[in-house]
PDB file of C-alpha atoms in Angstrom:
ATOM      1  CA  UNK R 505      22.734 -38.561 -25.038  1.00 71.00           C
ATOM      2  CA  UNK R 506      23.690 -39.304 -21.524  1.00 80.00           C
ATOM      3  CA  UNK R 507      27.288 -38.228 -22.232  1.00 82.00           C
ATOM      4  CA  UNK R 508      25.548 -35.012 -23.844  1.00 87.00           C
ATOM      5  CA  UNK R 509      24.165 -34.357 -19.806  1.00 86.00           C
ATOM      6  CA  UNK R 510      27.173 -35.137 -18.530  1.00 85.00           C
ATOM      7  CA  UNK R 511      28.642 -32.296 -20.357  1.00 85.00           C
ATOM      8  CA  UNK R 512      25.897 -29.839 -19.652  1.00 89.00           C
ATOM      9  CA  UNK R 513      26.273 -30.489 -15.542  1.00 89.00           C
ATOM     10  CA  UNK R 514      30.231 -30.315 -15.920  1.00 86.00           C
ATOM     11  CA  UNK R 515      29.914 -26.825 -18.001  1.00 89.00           C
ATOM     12  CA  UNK R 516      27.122 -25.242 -15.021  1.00 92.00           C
ATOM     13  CA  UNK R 517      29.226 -26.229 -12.383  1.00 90.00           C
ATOM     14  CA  UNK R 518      32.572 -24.670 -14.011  1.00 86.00           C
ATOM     15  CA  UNK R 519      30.498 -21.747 -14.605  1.00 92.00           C
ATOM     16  CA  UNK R 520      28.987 -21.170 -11.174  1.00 93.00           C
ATOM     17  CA  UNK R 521      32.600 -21.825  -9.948  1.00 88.00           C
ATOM     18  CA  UNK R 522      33.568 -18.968 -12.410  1.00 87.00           C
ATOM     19  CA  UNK R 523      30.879 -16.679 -11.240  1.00 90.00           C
ATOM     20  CA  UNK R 524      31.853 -17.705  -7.301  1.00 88.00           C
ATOM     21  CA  UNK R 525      35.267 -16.410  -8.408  1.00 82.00           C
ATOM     22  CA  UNK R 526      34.565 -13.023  -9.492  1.00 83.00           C
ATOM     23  CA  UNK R 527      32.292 -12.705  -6.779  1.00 88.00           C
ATOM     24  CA  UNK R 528      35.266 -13.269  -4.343  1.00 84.00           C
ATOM     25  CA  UNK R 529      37.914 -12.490  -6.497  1.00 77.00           C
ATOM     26  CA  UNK R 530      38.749  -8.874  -4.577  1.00 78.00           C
ATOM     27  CA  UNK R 531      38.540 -10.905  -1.192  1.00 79.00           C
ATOM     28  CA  UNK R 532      41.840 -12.908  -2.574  1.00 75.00           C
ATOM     29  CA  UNK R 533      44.369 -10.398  -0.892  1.00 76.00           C
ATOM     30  CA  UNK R 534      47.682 -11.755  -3.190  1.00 74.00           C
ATOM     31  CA  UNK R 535      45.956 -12.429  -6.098  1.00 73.00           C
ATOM     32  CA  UNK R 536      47.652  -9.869  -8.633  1.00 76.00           C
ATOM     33  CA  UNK R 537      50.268  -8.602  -6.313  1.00 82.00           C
ATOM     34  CA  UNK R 538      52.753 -11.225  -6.856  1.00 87.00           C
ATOM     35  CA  UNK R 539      56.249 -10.934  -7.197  1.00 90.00           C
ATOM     36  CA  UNK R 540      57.258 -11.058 -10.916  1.00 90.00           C
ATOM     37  CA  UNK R 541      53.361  -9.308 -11.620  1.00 92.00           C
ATOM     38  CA  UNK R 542      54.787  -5.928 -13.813  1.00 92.00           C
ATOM     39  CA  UNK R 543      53.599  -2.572 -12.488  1.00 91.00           C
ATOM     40  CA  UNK R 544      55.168   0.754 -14.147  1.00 93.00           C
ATOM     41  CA  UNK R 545      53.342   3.981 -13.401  1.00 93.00           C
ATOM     42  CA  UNK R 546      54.430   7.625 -14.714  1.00 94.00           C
ATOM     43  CA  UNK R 547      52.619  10.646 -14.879  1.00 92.00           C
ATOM     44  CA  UNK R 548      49.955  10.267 -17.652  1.00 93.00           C
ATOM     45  CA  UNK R 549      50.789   6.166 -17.928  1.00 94.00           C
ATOM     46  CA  UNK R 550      50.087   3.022 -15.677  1.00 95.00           C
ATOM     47  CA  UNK R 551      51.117  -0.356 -17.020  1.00 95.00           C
ATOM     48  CA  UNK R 552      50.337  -3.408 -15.192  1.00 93.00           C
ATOM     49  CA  UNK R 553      50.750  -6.978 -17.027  1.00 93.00           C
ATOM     50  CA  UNK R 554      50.149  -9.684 -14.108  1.00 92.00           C
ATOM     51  CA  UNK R 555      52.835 -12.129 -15.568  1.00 93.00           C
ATOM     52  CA  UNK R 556      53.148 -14.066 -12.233  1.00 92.00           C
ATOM     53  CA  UNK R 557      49.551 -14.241 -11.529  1.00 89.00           C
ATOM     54  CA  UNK R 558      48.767 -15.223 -15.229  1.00 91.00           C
ATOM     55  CA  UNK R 559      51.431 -18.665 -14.693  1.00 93.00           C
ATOM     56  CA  UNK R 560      49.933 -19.483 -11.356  1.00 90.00           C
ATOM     57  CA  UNK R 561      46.380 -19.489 -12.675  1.00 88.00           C
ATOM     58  CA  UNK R 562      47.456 -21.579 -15.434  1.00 94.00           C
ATOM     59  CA  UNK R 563      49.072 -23.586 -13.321  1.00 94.00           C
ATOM     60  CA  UNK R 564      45.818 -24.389 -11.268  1.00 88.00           C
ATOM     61  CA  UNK R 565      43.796 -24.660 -14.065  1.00 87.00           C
ATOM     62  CA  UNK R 566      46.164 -27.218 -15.859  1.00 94.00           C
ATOM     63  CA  UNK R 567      45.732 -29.132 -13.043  1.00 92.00           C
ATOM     64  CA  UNK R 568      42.477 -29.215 -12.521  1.00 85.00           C
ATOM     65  CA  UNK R 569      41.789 -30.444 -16.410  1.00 86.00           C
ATOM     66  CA  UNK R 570      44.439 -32.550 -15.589  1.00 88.00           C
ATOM     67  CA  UNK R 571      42.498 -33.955 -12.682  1.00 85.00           C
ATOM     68  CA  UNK R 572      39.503 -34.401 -14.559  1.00 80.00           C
ATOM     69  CA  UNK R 573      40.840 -35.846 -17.785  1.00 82.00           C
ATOM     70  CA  UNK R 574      41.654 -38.722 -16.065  1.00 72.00           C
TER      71      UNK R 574
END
């Protein structure tokens, strides 16, 4: 059981931390305006895939599992 609230305080925090983010995600002035983040716009069409935004965040997050996997 103890390992059972261990797990429980881990998954609040990493979901306050995920709530902190979108609350301060717009703040983040680079975040989705990297280069290598795709952004095509025509007259009735706008296409944005944020490839270089997507590997950085993965990036940070495989590190931070990473970090607390150990």
């Amino acid at each position: 059981m103890p390992a059972l609230g261990k797990m429980l305080i881990v998954l609040g925090i990493v979901i306050i931390l995920i709530g902190l983010g979108f609350l301060y995600a717009h703040k983040i002035p680079y975040l989705g305006r990297l280069p290598g983040d795709i952004y095509i716009k025509r007259d009735n069409f706008t296409f944005y895939f944020p490839l270089a935004t997507s590997i950085v965040i993965s990036i940070i997050l495989s590190l931070i599992f990473w970090i607390f996997r150990k």
